[in-house]
Amino acid sequence: MPIVPAPAPAPAPAPPAPSPAGPTAEQLKATCDALKGQVIEGVTVTGTVRFEAKAPINPSGFCQVLGTRAPFLDIEIDVPDNWTGRYWQQGGGGFDGRIASVVTTDPGGAVIAVSPVLAVKGAVYAASNGGNRASVPVQAAPGVWLSGTPDARQSAIDYAYAAGGTTVRFGKAVAKAFFGKAPSHSYFNGCSNGGRNAYIAAQRWPQEFDGIVAGCETMDMGGTVTGLMNTAAKAATPAEISPPQYAAAYAAAVAACDASDGATDGYLANPGACTLPAASLQCGQPGANADPALCLTAAQVPTLAGLLSDLTLATGATAYSKYNWTNFAPASAIPGVPALGVTSYGGLGGGFAFLATNDPLWFGAPPPGTAPAPNLASFDVNRDYYVFSSGLQRLGADHDKNAIAAYVASGRKLLSWHDAGDPLMSVNDHVRNFTTMSNAAKSFGLADPRTNARMFIVPASTHGAGGNLNEVDWLGAVVDWVENSKAPEQLTYSFMAGATARTMPVCEAPKYPRYNGTGDVNAAASFTCTP
């Protein structure tokens, strides 16, 4: 897909030079207002909003700068008055289409929360919609990419990688417009597609980011899409497992393996230790559910067993590593938004398969992903793995582990993480690819890759759990690592288990949290990270 160049914009006017002591509050407010209509790094500033300090939500006033670049890329930059010199870029999720704003508002539009990135760390905050608009159906991904128009091709390229580059150039230029200097420390953070964005940032713009947090992606989208489509190919066949059956299977796994983390509490903190075989849940087996609607048929058992096993090629190589035990078909947490499990495999995988091949038959019936895609009937792992991998690489949507290793070997910091029981993207595939990348960093002269790159496992069984900075303090961890040379050893996951507030250690792989045998089972202090 060739990049279609936009007309050259008029240059932005030079900002007034700040005083040696830094701009005054009045100067910051004036700059906020003056940016409206300017074109900066090819992005047109469509509006600015001034937010005054509001204790305890945000201790400092800030300017929100909104910009757009054709065809559909929208960007938000938030510049605090008490800027600490930090720059923080936030990745997206799914097929993007929305900006992960620094502010959270109530239905009336009042600000009820501000990200700790700005409120606590005083960083300039940057985020984009990834190059498409979910609120405008004809501009929303993945459907927008089907038309093949120049705008559609550019939207796909923006989603693949280009939105990240435009955002960092625009964001840092906006910071300089306010303060007359570049950021002193820059960071990228993301989970899921944001994790893909984070690894893309490491390999494409390594000089722009001192520290990167990359979560709940695998560092190999070709393999991931192959795994997703391998299971999606079972849809509408006797091998397809229903969501209630998946829930019943996971309940059996919890019952069988609950004590594997030292605590019998109905929660699997170490699902990788659970080896309950799928075959034991086949109707008629002693361990199977007594309800014939919930036990597995002989045709369904290989589907679950396949999820719990590595997907290998005819050569013996692993295309996609196994999942840990989890509920593979969780209910959606948000009405109208697809659940992040097997019911999303065809839609998510189909979107990336289209990006790799430009073949609309990888989509289901309109809208994309609502019925089995025609191409799934002839899915062939030994052919399509290579088709997906090479196509995504050509587009720039996949990863170069050697380039990521070079980022790590250069001295910059990479904090990777994944949920132990992620039902959408395999934690074991992420660990496998992280290990490959780390070994490559050794070949680049980094004796101990842990010096600059570490992988952590969040003890959770949903996709993206722990991605909120109030759940796990990735922000403090990466800032301490970059600015104070304090490498993270163990973090804390704060979450709700039903109506119960719990904390649990986030351990560096391959360790997991094990209950000490005494103390409050809901407190992280009662667990030890154990090999």
XYZ file of C-alpha atoms in Angstrom, residues 6-526:
521
model
C -0.410 15.142 1.669
C 0.079 18.660 0.293
C 2.907 20.489 2.018
C 1.448 22.557 4.887
C 2.329 26.116 5.676
C 4.996 26.309 8.401
C 3.897 27.097 11.943
C 4.797 30.540 13.258
C 7.719 30.510 15.655
C 6.560 30.660 19.298
C 7.682 33.587 21.427
C 10.904 32.876 23.273
C 10.266 32.000 26.932
C 12.188 33.699 29.672
C 15.205 31.880 31.158
C 13.101 31.055 34.243
C 10.400 29.495 32.091
C 7.113 30.901 30.814
C 4.693 32.578 33.189
C 1.148 31.336 33.702
C -0.102 34.136 31.481
C 2.355 33.194 28.731
C 1.247 29.549 28.900
C -2.396 30.565 28.577
C -1.554 32.858 25.669
C 0.335 30.069 23.878
C -2.589 27.719 24.420
C -4.897 30.160 22.686
C -2.419 31.119 19.961
C -1.899 27.558 18.724
C -5.415 27.346 17.280
C -5.262 27.035 13.513
C -1.493 26.533 13.325
C 0.028 23.689 11.311
C 2.753 21.906 13.291
C 4.676 18.936 11.866
C 1.931 18.499 9.261
C -0.844 18.462 11.857
C -3.466 21.202 11.921
C -4.419 22.385 15.407
C -8.214 22.287 15.336
C -8.759 23.556 18.856
C -7.323 24.100 22.311
C -8.954 23.841 25.731
C -7.621 25.336 28.930
C -8.135 23.321 32.153
C -7.390 25.145 35.385
C -6.031 23.423 38.479
C -8.696 21.555 40.418
C -7.631 19.890 43.643
C -7.390 17.027 44.227
C -7.947 15.928 40.612
C -5.213 17.939 38.923
C -2.853 20.112 40.974
C -1.752 22.053 37.915
C -3.560 23.770 35.090
C -2.961 22.413 31.600
C -3.681 23.076 27.951
C -5.276 20.406 25.789
C -4.257 20.730 22.151
C -6.330 18.896 19.533
C -4.982 18.315 16.054
C -5.791 16.433 12.855
C -3.900 15.179 9.813
C -5.563 13.813 6.682
C -7.280 11.596 6.158
C -8.599 10.619 9.602
C -5.790 10.958 12.157
C -6.804 12.871 15.298
C -4.341 13.663 18.109
C -4.564 15.006 21.656
C -1.619 16.659 23.419
C -1.934 17.816 27.036
C 0.645 20.289 28.341
C 0.793 20.917 32.113
C 1.852 24.264 33.567
C 4.174 22.441 35.985
C 5.931 20.478 33.241
C 8.719 18.265 34.552
C 10.360 17.803 31.156
C 8.726 14.410 30.644
C 6.873 13.289 27.521
C 4.479 10.301 27.650
C 2.839 8.809 24.551
C -0.117 6.476 25.016
C -0.922 3.670 22.580
C -4.365 2.572 21.450
C -6.414 -0.617 21.591
C -8.244 -2.976 19.226
C -8.693 -1.213 15.900
C -8.319 2.151 17.677
C -10.700 4.826 16.394
C -10.813 6.743 19.672
C -8.313 8.836 21.599
C -7.406 7.586 25.073
C -7.781 11.028 26.621
C -5.850 12.256 29.631
C -9.146 13.325 31.211
C -12.167 11.311 32.316
C -15.483 13.148 32.350
C -18.917 12.445 33.764
C -22.033 12.380 31.535
C -22.343 16.138 31.999
C -18.813 16.762 30.747
C -17.256 17.617 34.118
C -13.714 16.325 34.662
C -13.699 13.623 37.334
C -10.175 12.257 36.825
C -6.882 13.168 35.179
C -4.266 10.565 34.303
C -1.421 10.334 36.830
C 0.910 10.812 33.862
C 0.002 14.495 33.970
C -1.460 14.900 37.469
C 1.378 13.133 39.337
C 4.388 13.082 37.014
C 3.827 16.430 35.276
C 4.412 14.944 31.824
C 3.192 16.169 28.474
C 0.636 13.547 27.445
C 0.062 12.474 23.828
C -2.414 10.054 22.230
C -4.104 9.514 18.861
C -7.015 7.636 17.321
C -4.658 5.499 15.248
C -5.818 6.983 11.967
C -9.521 6.150 11.941
C -12.732 7.367 13.600
C -14.947 4.811 15.320
C -17.728 7.388 15.710
C -17.986 7.896 11.926
C -18.957 4.548 10.333
C -17.438 5.268 6.914
C -14.154 6.297 8.595
C -14.025 3.468 11.171
C -11.609 0.532 11.045
C -11.487 -2.129 9.864
C -14.304 -1.444 7.398
C -12.778 1.831 6.192
C -9.812 -0.069 4.749
C -11.952 -2.129 2.359
C -12.648 0.573 -0.222
C -9.084 0.676 -1.528
C -9.171 4.460 -1.971
C -6.072 6.571 -1.235
C -7.691 7.634 2.050
C -8.355 3.999 2.944
C -4.760 3.026 2.195
C -3.372 5.899 4.240
C -5.682 5.025 7.151
C -4.300 1.467 7.080
C -0.722 2.769 7.017
C -1.498 5.117 9.896
C -2.900 2.218 11.913
C 0.043 0.011 11.021
C 2.678 2.468 12.224
C 2.557 6.011 10.823
C 0.164 7.465 13.413
C 2.795 6.859 16.080
C 5.463 8.781 14.217
C 3.193 11.714 13.416
C 2.062 11.866 17.040
C 5.552 11.950 18.547
C 6.726 14.649 16.139
C 3.627 16.744 16.762
C 3.640 16.163 20.521
C 7.244 17.155 21.057
C 6.865 20.195 18.814
C 3.831 21.309 20.835
C 5.826 20.937 24.057
C 8.570 23.079 22.552
C 6.025 25.710 21.498
C 5.135 26.159 25.168
C 8.515 25.821 26.840
C 11.098 26.472 24.125
C 12.901 23.175 24.627
C 12.582 19.474 23.924
C 11.546 16.937 26.592
C 14.313 15.646 28.831
C 12.842 12.132 29.190
C 10.347 10.454 26.868
C 8.194 7.366 27.363
C 5.728 5.186 25.456
C 3.046 3.039 27.069
C 0.466 0.688 25.647
C -1.439 -2.583 26.040
C -2.944 -4.840 23.348
C -2.775 -2.844 20.107
C -1.093 -0.225 22.292
C 1.505 -2.888 23.099
C 1.998 -3.374 19.378
C 2.342 0.410 19.068
C 4.935 0.326 21.860
C 7.122 -2.262 20.149
C 6.717 -0.395 16.849
C 8.009 2.721 18.659
C 11.079 0.813 19.876
C 11.953 -0.476 16.424
C 11.062 2.589 14.319
C 11.824 5.583 16.557
C 14.311 4.316 19.163
C 15.912 7.726 19.618
C 12.576 9.267 20.623
C 11.870 7.147 23.716
C 14.028 6.518 26.779
C 11.630 3.988 28.286
C 8.820 1.858 26.863
C 6.071 -0.136 28.573
C 4.646 -2.815 26.248
C 1.801 -4.972 27.526
C -0.572 -7.749 26.412
C 0.727 -8.174 22.868
C 3.101 -10.889 21.668
C 5.885 -9.195 19.665
C 4.770 -11.304 16.651
C 1.442 -10.372 15.065
C 1.894 -12.818 12.176
C 1.956 -15.713 14.614
C -0.840 -14.250 16.702
C -3.149 -13.797 13.710
C -2.397 -17.377 12.653
C -3.387 -18.614 16.105
C -6.549 -16.537 16.195
C -7.670 -17.665 12.740
C -6.862 -21.303 13.486
C -9.485 -21.234 16.237
C -11.861 -18.935 14.340
C -11.926 -21.551 11.563
C -13.866 -23.813 13.945
C -16.802 -21.346 14.057
C -20.121 -22.694 12.762
C -18.751 -26.253 12.719
C -19.288 -29.116 15.202
C -15.878 -28.237 16.694
C -17.031 -24.795 17.890
C -17.382 -24.484 21.675
C -20.116 -22.262 23.106
C -19.411 -19.517 25.673
C -21.309 -21.414 28.422
C -19.179 -24.485 27.710
C -15.977 -22.434 27.946
C -17.174 -20.987 31.266
C -17.937 -24.462 32.602
C -14.546 -25.747 31.454
C -12.758 -22.911 33.236
C -14.784 -23.554 36.407
C -13.530 -27.144 36.272
C -9.958 -25.934 35.861
C -10.271 -23.589 38.845
C -11.709 -26.401 40.961
C -8.880 -28.745 39.940
C -6.016 -26.265 40.215
C -7.113 -23.682 42.799
C -4.470 -24.708 45.338
C -1.578 -24.541 42.822
C -0.721 -21.021 44.030
C -0.904 -22.021 47.687
C -4.302 -20.428 48.335
C -7.675 -22.127 47.909
C -9.596 -18.986 47.114
C -11.295 -19.606 43.784
C -8.610 -17.578 41.953
C -5.811 -18.905 39.734
C -2.781 -16.728 40.352
C -0.642 -19.189 38.386
C -2.827 -20.632 35.613
C 0.270 -21.853 33.790
C 0.609 -24.550 36.454
C -2.822 -25.980 35.644
C -2.536 -29.075 33.449
C -6.158 -30.258 33.457
C -6.521 -32.058 30.095
C -9.330 -30.989 27.798
C -10.188 -34.655 27.191
C -11.230 -35.025 30.840
C -14.159 -32.686 30.140
C -15.640 -34.786 27.324
C -19.214 -35.885 27.950
C -19.243 -39.210 29.758
C -15.838 -38.787 31.404
C -15.713 -38.819 35.229
C -14.550 -35.177 35.345
C -17.027 -33.888 32.783
C -19.940 -31.602 33.549
C -23.115 -33.581 34.172
C -25.113 -31.146 32.076
C -25.038 -32.366 28.435
C -25.200 -28.737 27.296
C -21.982 -27.915 29.174
C -19.730 -30.943 28.727
C -17.650 -31.154 25.560
C -18.392 -33.366 22.575
C -15.720 -35.489 20.928
C -15.564 -32.900 18.123
C -15.076 -30.025 20.570
C -12.304 -31.512 22.701
C -9.550 -30.893 20.087
C -10.557 -27.223 19.902
C -9.901 -26.663 23.606
C -6.854 -28.925 23.548
C -5.512 -26.872 20.653
C -5.780 -23.648 22.636
C -3.848 -25.290 25.474
C -1.094 -26.559 23.121
C 1.511 -24.899 20.924
C 0.440 -24.402 17.312
C 3.279 -25.830 15.240
C 4.161 -25.820 11.559
C 5.048 -28.830 9.432
C 8.712 -27.895 9.972
C 8.267 -28.356 13.724
C 8.636 -24.630 14.393
C 6.181 -22.932 16.717
C 3.807 -20.566 14.956
C 1.977 -19.560 18.148
C 2.531 -20.657 21.727
C -0.195 -22.163 23.886
C -2.557 -20.250 26.127
C -2.767 -20.905 29.844
C -6.056 -22.088 31.313
C -8.619 -19.275 31.342
C -12.227 -18.570 30.462
C -11.771 -18.287 26.720
C -15.202 -16.737 26.192
C -15.699 -14.137 28.940
C -18.728 -11.884 28.961
C -18.156 -8.383 27.651
C -17.447 -5.847 30.375
C -19.004 -3.068 28.279
C -22.421 -3.388 26.608
C -22.112 -3.336 22.831
C -18.356 -3.930 22.896
C -17.134 -7.415 21.884
C -15.736 -9.593 24.642
C -11.972 -10.050 24.508
C -11.817 -13.800 23.962
C -12.576 -16.413 21.291
C -15.672 -14.556 20.125
C -13.310 -11.785 18.962
C -10.764 -14.028 17.232
C -12.429 -13.892 13.810
C -13.009 -10.138 13.871
C -9.593 -9.137 15.179
C -7.720 -11.775 13.221
C -9.726 -11.000 10.087
C -8.837 -7.319 10.238
C -5.125 -8.086 10.419
C -5.447 -10.828 7.782
C -6.932 -8.221 5.456
C -4.088 -5.811 6.218
C -1.643 -8.589 5.345
C -3.335 -9.736 2.133
C -5.723 -7.002 0.962
C -8.254 -9.846 0.563
C -11.734 -8.918 1.874
C -12.701 -12.601 2.091
C -10.848 -12.730 5.406
C -13.690 -10.629 6.787
C -17.032 -12.070 7.765
C -20.424 -10.882 6.566
C -20.925 -7.093 6.869
C -20.105 -5.565 9.232
C -16.683 -7.245 9.336
C -16.338 -10.061 11.818
C -20.028 -10.868 12.397
C -19.972 -14.228 10.583
C -17.269 -16.747 9.656
C -15.075 -15.294 6.918
C -15.230 -17.180 3.603
C -11.470 -17.782 3.604
C -11.642 -19.612 6.935
C -13.108 -22.651 5.220
C -9.752 -23.199 3.488
C -7.481 -21.924 6.281
C -4.110 -23.695 6.202
C -1.690 -22.942 9.012
C 1.303 -24.061 6.939
C 0.429 -21.614 4.177
C -1.312 -18.758 5.922
C 1.256 -18.289 8.681
C 3.772 -17.201 6.034
C 1.191 -15.155 4.124
C 0.143 -13.247 7.250
C 3.677 -12.743 8.552
C 5.148 -11.494 5.289
C 2.157 -9.270 4.512
C 2.135 -7.582 7.911
C 5.876 -7.034 7.682
C 5.511 -5.386 4.263
C 2.855 -3.030 5.604
C 4.917 -2.184 8.692
C 2.333 -3.540 11.129
C 4.478 -6.294 12.638
C 7.701 -6.479 14.580
C 11.423 -6.664 14.016
C 12.767 -8.394 17.112
C 16.340 -7.544 16.162
C 15.466 -3.835 16.006
C 13.768 -4.082 19.405
C 16.858 -5.872 20.716
C 19.012 -3.036 19.378
C 16.812 -0.573 21.280
C 17.420 -2.556 24.477
C 21.141 -2.955 23.816
C 21.470 0.820 23.336
C 20.764 1.329 27.046
C 17.117 2.333 26.819
C 14.601 0.536 29.005
C 11.852 -1.915 27.989
C 9.267 -3.054 30.520
C 7.107 -5.798 28.989
C 4.151 -7.473 30.659
C 1.205 -9.784 30.111
C -1.760 -11.263 31.976
C -1.182 -14.843 33.069
C -4.587 -16.014 31.830
C -5.094 -13.699 28.856
C -7.758 -15.338 26.616
C -7.099 -13.096 23.592
C -3.314 -13.081 23.152
C -1.120 -15.834 24.539
C 1.118 -14.932 27.466
C 3.419 -17.822 26.543
C 3.871 -16.489 23.018
C 4.838 -13.107 24.448
C 7.364 -14.716 26.809
C 8.775 -16.836 23.951
C 9.291 -13.836 21.690
C 10.624 -11.675 24.529
C 13.195 -14.405 25.187
C 14.190 -14.471 21.515
C 14.568 -10.689 21.539
C 16.630 -10.815 24.748
C 18.991 -13.372 23.232
C 19.413 -11.091 20.229
C 20.326 -8.238 22.579
C 23.125 -10.424 23.909
C 24.483 -10.807 20.393
C 24.568 -7.008 20.198
C 26.919 -6.915 23.186
C 24.534 -6.610 26.143
C 25.849 -9.219 28.564
C 22.724 -9.277 30.741
C 19.534 -8.233 28.916
C 17.773 -7.824 32.281
C 19.870 -4.705 32.701
C 17.555 -2.970 30.235
C 14.585 -5.271 29.562
C 12.317 -7.180 31.939
C 9.094 -9.145 31.496
C 6.392 -9.196 34.189
C 3.271 -11.326 34.585
C 0.070 -9.856 36.028
C -1.866 -12.544 37.967
C -5.138 -12.018 36.102
C -7.280 -14.012 33.681
C -8.630 -11.326 31.378
C -7.082 -9.423 28.488
C -5.613 -6.084 29.518
C -6.107 -6.437 33.275
C -3.516 -4.244 34.975
C -3.244 -1.886 32.034
C -4.786 0.945 34.036
C -1.988 2.846 35.789
C -4.071 2.798 38.975
C -4.049 -1.010 38.882
C -0.309 -1.449 38.321
C 2.121 1.455 38.596
C 3.964 0.954 35.319
C 4.387 4.737 35.234
C 6.411 4.925 38.428
C 8.347 1.780 37.536
C 9.598 2.922 34.141
C 10.301 6.493 35.310
C 12.355 5.188 38.247
C 14.234 2.835 35.952
C 15.099 5.511 33.380
C 15.705 8.480 35.652
C 16.996 6.876 38.855
C 18.531 3.617 37.549
C 16.185 1.698 39.865
C 15.195 -1.437 37.979
C 11.774 -2.904 38.825
C 11.921 -6.114 40.841
C 8.268 -6.600 41.765
C 5.114 -4.534 41.331
C 1.613 -4.718 42.814
C -1.682 -5.454 41.090
C -4.729 -3.836 42.736
C -8.052 -5.270 41.617
C -11.553 -6.319 42.581
C -12.433 -10.003 42.886
C -16.191 -9.712 42.889
C -16.920 -7.276 45.704
C -13.563 -7.887 47.415
C -10.613 -5.516 47.013
C -7.385 -7.458 46.568
C -3.714 -6.825 45.908
C -1.252 -9.365 44.578
C 2.399 -9.255 43.503
C 3.273 -8.747 39.840
C 6.305 -10.985 39.437
C 9.077 -11.035 36.873
C 8.675 -14.014 34.529
C 8.834 -16.912 35.132
C 8.020 -16.309 38.795
C 4.451 -16.296 40.077
C 2.770 -15.177 43.326
C 2.502 -17.992 45.868
C 0.570 -17.637 49.106
C 2.818 -17.842 52.160
C 0.326 -19.964 54.066
C -0.529 -17.281 56.614
C -1.841 -13.741 56.493
C -4.624 -11.989 54.617
C -5.174 -13.795 51.314
C -6.349 -10.491 49.842
C -3.045 -8.703 50.559
C 0.041 -8.812 48.337
C 2.236 -9.002 51.441
C 0.920 -12.526 52.033
